[in-house]
PDB file of C-alpha atoms in Angstrom:
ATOM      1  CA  UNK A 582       4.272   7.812 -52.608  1.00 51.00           C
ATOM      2  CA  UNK A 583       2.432   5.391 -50.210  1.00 65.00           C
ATOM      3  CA  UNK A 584       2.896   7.611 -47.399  1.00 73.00           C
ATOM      4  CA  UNK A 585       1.008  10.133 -49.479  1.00 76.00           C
ATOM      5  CA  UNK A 586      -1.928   7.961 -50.072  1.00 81.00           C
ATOM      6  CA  UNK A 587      -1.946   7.204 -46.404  1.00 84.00           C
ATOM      7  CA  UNK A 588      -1.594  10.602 -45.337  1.00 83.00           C
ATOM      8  CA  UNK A 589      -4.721  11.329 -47.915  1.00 86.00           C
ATOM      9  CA  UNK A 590      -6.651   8.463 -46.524  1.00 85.00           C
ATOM     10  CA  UNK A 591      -6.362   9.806 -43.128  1.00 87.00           C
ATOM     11  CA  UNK A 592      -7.540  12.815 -44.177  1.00 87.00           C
ATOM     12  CA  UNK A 593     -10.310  11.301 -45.814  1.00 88.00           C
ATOM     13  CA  UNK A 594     -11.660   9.412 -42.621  1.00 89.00           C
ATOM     14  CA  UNK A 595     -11.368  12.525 -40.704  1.00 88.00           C
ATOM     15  CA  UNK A 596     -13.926  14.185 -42.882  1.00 89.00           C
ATOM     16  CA  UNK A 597     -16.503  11.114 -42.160  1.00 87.00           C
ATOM     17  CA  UNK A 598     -15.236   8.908 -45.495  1.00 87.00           C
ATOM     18  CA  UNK A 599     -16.288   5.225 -43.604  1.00 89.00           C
ATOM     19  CA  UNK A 600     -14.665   3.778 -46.299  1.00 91.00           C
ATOM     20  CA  UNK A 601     -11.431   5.297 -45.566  1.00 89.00           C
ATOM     21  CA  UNK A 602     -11.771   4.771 -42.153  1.00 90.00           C
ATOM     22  CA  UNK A 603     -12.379   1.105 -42.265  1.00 91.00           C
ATOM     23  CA  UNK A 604      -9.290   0.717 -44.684  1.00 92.00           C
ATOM     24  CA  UNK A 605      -6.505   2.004 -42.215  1.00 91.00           C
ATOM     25  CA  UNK A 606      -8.569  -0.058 -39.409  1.00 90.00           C
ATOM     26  CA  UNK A 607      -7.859  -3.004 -41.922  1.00 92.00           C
ATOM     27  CA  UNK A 608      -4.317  -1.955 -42.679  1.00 91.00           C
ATOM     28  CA  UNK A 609      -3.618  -1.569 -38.795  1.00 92.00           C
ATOM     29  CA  UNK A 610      -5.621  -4.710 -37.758  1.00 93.00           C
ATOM     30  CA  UNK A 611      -2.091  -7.010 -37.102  1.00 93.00           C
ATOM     31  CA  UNK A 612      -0.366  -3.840 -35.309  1.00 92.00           C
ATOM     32  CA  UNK A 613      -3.681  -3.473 -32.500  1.00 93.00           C
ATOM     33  CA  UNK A 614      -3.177  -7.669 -32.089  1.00 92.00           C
ATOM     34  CA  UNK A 615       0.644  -7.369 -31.818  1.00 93.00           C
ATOM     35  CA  UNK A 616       0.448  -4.663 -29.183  1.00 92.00           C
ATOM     36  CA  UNK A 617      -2.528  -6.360 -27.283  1.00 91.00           C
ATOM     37  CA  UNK A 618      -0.869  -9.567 -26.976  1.00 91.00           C
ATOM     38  CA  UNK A 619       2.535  -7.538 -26.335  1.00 90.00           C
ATOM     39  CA  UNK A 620       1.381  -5.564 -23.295  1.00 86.00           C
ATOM     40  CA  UNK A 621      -1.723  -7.605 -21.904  1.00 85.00           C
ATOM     41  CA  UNK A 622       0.461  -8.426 -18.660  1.00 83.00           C
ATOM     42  CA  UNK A 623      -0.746  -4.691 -17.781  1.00 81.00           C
ATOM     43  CA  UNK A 624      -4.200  -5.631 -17.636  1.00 81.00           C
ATOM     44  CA  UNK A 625      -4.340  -9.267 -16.243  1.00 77.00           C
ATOM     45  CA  UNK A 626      -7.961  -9.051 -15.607  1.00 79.00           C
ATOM     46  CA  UNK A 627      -8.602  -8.314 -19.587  1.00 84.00           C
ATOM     47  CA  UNK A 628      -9.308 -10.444 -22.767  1.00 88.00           C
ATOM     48  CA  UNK A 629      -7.384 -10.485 -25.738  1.00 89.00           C
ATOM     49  CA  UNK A 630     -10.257  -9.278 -27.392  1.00 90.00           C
ATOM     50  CA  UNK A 631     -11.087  -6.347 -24.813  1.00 90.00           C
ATOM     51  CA  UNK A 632      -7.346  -5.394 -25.054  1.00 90.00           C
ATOM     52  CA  UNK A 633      -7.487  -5.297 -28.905  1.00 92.00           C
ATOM     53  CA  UNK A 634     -11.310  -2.839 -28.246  1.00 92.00           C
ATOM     54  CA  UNK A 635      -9.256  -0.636 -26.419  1.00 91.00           C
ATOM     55  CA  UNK A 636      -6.086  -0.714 -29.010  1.00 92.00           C
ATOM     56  CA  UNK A 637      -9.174   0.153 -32.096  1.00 93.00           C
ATOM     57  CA  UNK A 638     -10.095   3.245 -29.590  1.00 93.00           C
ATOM     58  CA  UNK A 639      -6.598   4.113 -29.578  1.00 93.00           C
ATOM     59  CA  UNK A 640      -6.689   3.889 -33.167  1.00 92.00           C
ATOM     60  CA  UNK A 641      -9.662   5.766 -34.080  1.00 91.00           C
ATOM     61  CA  UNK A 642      -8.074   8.847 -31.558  1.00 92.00           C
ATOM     62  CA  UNK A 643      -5.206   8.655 -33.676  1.00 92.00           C
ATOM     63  CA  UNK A 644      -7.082   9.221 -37.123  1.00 91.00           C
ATOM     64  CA  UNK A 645      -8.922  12.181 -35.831  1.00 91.00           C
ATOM     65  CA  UNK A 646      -5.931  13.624 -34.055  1.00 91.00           C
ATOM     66  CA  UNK A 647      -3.660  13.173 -36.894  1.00 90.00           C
ATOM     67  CA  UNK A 648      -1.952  16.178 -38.617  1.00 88.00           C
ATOM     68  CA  UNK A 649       0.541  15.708 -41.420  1.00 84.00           C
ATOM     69  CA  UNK A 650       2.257  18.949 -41.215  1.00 85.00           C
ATOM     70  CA  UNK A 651       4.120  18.001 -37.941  1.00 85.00           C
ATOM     71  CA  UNK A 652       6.395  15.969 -39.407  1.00 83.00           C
ATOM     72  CA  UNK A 653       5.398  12.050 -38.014  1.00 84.00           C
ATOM     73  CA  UNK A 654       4.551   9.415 -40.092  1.00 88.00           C
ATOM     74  CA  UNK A 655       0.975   7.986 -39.458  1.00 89.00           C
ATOM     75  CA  UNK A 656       2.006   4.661 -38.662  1.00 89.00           C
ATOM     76  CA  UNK A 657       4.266   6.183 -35.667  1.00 90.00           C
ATOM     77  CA  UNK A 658       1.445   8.251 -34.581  1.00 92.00           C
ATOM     78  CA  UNK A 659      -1.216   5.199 -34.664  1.00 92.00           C
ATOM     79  CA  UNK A 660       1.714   3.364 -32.869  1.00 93.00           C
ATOM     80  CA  UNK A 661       1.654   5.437 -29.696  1.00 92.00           C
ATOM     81  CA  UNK A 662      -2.088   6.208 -29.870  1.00 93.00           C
ATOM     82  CA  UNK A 663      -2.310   2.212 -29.740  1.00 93.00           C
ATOM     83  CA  UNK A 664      -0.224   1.696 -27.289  1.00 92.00           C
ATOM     84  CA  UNK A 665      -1.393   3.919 -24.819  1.00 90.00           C
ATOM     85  CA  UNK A 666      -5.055   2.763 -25.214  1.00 90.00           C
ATOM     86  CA  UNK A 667      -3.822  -0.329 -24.301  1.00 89.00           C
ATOM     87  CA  UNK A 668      -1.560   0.120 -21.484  1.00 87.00           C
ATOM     88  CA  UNK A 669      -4.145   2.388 -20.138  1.00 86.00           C
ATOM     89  CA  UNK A 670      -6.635   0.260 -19.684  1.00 82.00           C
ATOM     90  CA  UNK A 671      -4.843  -1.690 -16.811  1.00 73.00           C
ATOM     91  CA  UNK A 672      -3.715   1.505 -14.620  1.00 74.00           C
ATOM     92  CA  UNK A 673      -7.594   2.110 -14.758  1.00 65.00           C
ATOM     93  CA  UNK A 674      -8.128  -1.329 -13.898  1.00 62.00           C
ATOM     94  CA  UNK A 675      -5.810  -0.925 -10.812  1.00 61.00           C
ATOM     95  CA  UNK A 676      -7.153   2.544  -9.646  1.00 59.00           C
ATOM     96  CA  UNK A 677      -8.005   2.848  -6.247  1.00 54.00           C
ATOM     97  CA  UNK A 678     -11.326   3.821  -5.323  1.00 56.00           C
ATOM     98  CA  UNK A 679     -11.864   7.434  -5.053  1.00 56.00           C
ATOM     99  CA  UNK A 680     -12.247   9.003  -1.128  1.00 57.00           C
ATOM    100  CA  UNK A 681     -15.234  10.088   0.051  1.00 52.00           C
ATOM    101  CA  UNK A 682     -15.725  13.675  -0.797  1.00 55.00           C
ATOM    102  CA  UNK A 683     -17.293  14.273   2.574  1.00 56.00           C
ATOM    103  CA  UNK A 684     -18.598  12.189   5.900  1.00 51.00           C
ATOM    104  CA  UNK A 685     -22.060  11.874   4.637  1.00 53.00           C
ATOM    105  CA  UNK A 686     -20.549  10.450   1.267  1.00 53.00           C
ATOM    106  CA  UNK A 687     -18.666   7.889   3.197  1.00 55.00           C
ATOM    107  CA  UNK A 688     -19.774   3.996   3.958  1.00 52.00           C
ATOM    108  CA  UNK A 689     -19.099   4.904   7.696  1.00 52.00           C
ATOM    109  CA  UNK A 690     -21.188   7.705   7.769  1.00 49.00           C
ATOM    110  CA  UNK A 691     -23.039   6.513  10.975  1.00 52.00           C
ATOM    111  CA  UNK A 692     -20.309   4.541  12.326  1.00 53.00           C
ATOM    112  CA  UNK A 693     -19.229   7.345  14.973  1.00 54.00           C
ATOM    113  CA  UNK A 694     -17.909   6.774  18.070  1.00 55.00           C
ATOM    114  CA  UNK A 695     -21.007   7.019  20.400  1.00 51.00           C
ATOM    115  CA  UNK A 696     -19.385   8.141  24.304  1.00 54.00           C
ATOM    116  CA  UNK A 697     -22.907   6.968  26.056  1.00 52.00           C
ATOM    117  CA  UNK A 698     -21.809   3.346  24.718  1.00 49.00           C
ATOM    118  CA  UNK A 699     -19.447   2.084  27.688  1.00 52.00           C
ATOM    119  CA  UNK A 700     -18.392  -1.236  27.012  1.00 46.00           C
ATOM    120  CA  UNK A 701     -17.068  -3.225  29.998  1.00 51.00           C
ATOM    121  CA  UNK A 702     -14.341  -5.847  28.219  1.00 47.00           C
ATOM    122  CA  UNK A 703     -13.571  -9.012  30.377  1.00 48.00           C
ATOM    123  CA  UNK A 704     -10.401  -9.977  29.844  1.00 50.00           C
ATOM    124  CA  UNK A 705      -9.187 -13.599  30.424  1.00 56.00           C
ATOM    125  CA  UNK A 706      -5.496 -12.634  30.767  1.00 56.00           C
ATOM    126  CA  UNK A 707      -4.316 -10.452  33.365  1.00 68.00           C
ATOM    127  CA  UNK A 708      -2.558  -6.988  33.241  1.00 73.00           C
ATOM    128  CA  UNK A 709       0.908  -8.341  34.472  1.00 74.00           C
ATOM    129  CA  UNK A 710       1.148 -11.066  31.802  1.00 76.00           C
ATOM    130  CA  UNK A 711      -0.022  -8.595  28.864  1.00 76.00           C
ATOM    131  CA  UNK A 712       2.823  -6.352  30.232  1.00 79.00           C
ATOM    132  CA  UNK A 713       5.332  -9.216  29.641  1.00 81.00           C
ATOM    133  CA  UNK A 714       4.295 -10.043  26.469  1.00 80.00           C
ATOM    134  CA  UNK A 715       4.810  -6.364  25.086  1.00 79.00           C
ATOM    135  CA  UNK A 716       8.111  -5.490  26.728  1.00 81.00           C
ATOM    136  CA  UNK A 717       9.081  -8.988  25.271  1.00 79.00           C
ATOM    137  CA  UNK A 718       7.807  -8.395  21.835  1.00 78.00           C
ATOM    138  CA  UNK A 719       8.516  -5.149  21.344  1.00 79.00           C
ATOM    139  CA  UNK A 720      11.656  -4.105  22.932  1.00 79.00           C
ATOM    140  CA  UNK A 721      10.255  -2.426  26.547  1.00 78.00           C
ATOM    141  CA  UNK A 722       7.204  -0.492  27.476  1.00 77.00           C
ATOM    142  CA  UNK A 723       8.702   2.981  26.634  1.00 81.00           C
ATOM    143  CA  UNK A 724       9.598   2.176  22.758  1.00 85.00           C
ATOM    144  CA  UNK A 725       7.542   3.630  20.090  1.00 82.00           C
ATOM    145  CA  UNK A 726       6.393  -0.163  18.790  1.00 83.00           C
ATOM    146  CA  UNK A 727       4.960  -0.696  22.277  1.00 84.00           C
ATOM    147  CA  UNK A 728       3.656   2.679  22.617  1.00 84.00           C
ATOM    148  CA  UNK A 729       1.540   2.448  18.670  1.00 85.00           C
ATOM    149  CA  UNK A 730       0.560  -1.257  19.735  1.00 83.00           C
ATOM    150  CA  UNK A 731      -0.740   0.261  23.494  1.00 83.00           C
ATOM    151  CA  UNK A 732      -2.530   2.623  21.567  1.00 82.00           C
ATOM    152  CA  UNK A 733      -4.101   0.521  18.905  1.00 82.00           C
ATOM    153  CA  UNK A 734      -5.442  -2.322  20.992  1.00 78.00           C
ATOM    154  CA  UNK A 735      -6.237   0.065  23.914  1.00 80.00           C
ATOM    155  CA  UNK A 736      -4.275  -1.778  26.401  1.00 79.00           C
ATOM    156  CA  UNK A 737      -3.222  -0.579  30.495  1.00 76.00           C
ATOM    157  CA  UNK A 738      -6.790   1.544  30.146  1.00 76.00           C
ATOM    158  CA  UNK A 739      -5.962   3.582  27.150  1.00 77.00           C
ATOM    159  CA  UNK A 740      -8.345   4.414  24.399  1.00 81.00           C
ATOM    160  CA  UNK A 741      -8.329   2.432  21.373  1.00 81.00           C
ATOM    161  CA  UNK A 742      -7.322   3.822  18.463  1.00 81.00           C
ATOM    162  CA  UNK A 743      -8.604   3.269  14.954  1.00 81.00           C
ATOM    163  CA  UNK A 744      -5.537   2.768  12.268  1.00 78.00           C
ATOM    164  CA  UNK A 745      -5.644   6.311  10.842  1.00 81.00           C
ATOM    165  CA  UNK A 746      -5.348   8.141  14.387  1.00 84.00           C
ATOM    166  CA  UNK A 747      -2.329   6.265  15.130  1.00 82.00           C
ATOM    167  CA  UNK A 748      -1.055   7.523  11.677  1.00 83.00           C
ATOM    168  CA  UNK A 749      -2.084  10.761  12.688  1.00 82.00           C
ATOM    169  CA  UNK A 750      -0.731  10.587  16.534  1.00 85.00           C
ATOM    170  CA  UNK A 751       2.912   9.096  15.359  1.00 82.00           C
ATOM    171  CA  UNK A 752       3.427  11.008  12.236  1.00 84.00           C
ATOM    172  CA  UNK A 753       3.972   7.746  10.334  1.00 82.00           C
ATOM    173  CA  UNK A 754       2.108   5.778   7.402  1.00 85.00           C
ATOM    174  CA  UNK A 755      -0.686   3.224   8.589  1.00 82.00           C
ATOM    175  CA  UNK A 756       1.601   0.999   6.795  1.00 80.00           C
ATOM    176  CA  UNK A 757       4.420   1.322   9.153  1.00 83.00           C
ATOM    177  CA  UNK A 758       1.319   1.502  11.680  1.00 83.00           C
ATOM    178  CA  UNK A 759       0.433  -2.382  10.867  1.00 84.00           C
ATOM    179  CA  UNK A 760       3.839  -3.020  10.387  1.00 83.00           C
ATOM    180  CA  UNK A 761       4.881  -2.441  13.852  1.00 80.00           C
ATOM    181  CA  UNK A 762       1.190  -4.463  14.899  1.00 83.00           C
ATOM    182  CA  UNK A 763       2.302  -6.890  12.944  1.00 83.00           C
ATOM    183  CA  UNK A 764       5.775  -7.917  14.292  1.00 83.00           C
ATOM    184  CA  UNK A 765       4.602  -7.918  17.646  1.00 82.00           C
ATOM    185  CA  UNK A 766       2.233 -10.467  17.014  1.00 82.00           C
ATOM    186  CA  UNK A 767       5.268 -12.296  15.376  1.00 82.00           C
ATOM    187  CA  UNK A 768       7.309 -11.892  17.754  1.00 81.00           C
ATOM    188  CA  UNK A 769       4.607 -12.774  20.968  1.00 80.00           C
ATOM    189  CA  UNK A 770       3.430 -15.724  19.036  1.00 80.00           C
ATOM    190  CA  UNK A 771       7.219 -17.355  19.130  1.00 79.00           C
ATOM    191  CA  UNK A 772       7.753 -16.271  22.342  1.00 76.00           C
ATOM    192  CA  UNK A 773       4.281 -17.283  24.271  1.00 72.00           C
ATOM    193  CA  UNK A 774       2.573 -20.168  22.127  1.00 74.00           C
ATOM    194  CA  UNK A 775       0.192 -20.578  24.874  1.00 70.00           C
ATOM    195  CA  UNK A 776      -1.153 -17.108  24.008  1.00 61.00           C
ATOM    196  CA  UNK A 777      -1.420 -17.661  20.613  1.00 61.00           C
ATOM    197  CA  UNK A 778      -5.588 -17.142  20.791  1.00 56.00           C
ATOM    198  CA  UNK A 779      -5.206 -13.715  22.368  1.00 56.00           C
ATOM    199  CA  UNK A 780      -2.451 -12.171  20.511  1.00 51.00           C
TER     200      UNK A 780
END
């Protein structure tokens, strides 16, 4: 019998009845708090309170989705309507900016390589001992660490490569990319300390 009431007052607030809808937002009040408290590690940068917005969004979608004839309870409807809301909000939260859709859309638009720029780099450490310090670090000259760290700094007159055209060069992630950087400079800074402000 009370699930027919319910079911009626659903119906109700999907036709515009404010009344209705503000009773089953009353009703459901302790279930939006539950849930918000419940799964607010998903959105650590959230309120209680913003949580428990998005869980009355979730809430209101459920009312005007809601169709009796498929069988589901309201409650168990609202319940997953809720909860998504909710746990939504925080894989929003964490989203990763969206690429550029093309150059001119990008932050780096105008940062091209310009080839009439020649730079002339002084370096305080010479050739030989730069040599030592990579077939130390990384295994040898001729191993694919020393060959993406060669590449990325630019060293024994190469060109320099940005991170993404070593990915692109080496068929591998720019997280393997900086993973191989980094345990050279691990590796040189234990072996040569008196390096340790040009590594």
């Amino acid at each position: 019998m009370a699930n027919i009431q319910e079911n009626q007052l659903v119906l109700d607030a999907q036709t515009g009845d404010r009344q209705a809808q503000r009773q089953i937002i009353k009703k459901y009040e302790r279930l939006v708090h539950k849930l918000a408290w419940k799964y607010g590690f998903t959105a650590a940068s959230f309120t209680h309170e913003d949580l428990a917005q998005e869980g009355y969004i979730g809430l209101l979608s459920a009312i005007k989705s809601y169709d009796p004839s498929r069988g589901a309870k309201f409650m168990t409807w609202a319940y997953y309507h809720v909860r998504g809301a909710i746990t939504s909000s925080g894989r929003v939260d964490r989203r990763q900016p969206k690429y550029p859709h093309s150059l001119e859309d990008c932050p780096r638009a105008y940062n091209l390589e310009d080839p009439t720029q020649i730079f002339d780099v002084k370096m305080d450490v010479s050739e030989g001992i730069i040599r030592k310090v990579i077939e130390d670090s990384c295994g040898g000259l001729h191993t694919k660490r020393a060959k993406v760290v060669i590449d990325r700094f630019g060293l024994f007159g190469n060109k320099e490569l940005r991170n993404c055209e070593c990915v692109s060069k080496y068929g591998m992630t720019k997280y393997a990319v900086n993973a191989h950087v980094y345990a050279m400079k691990k590796k040189a800074a234990q072996k040569f300390p008196e390096l340790e402000a040009f590594v």
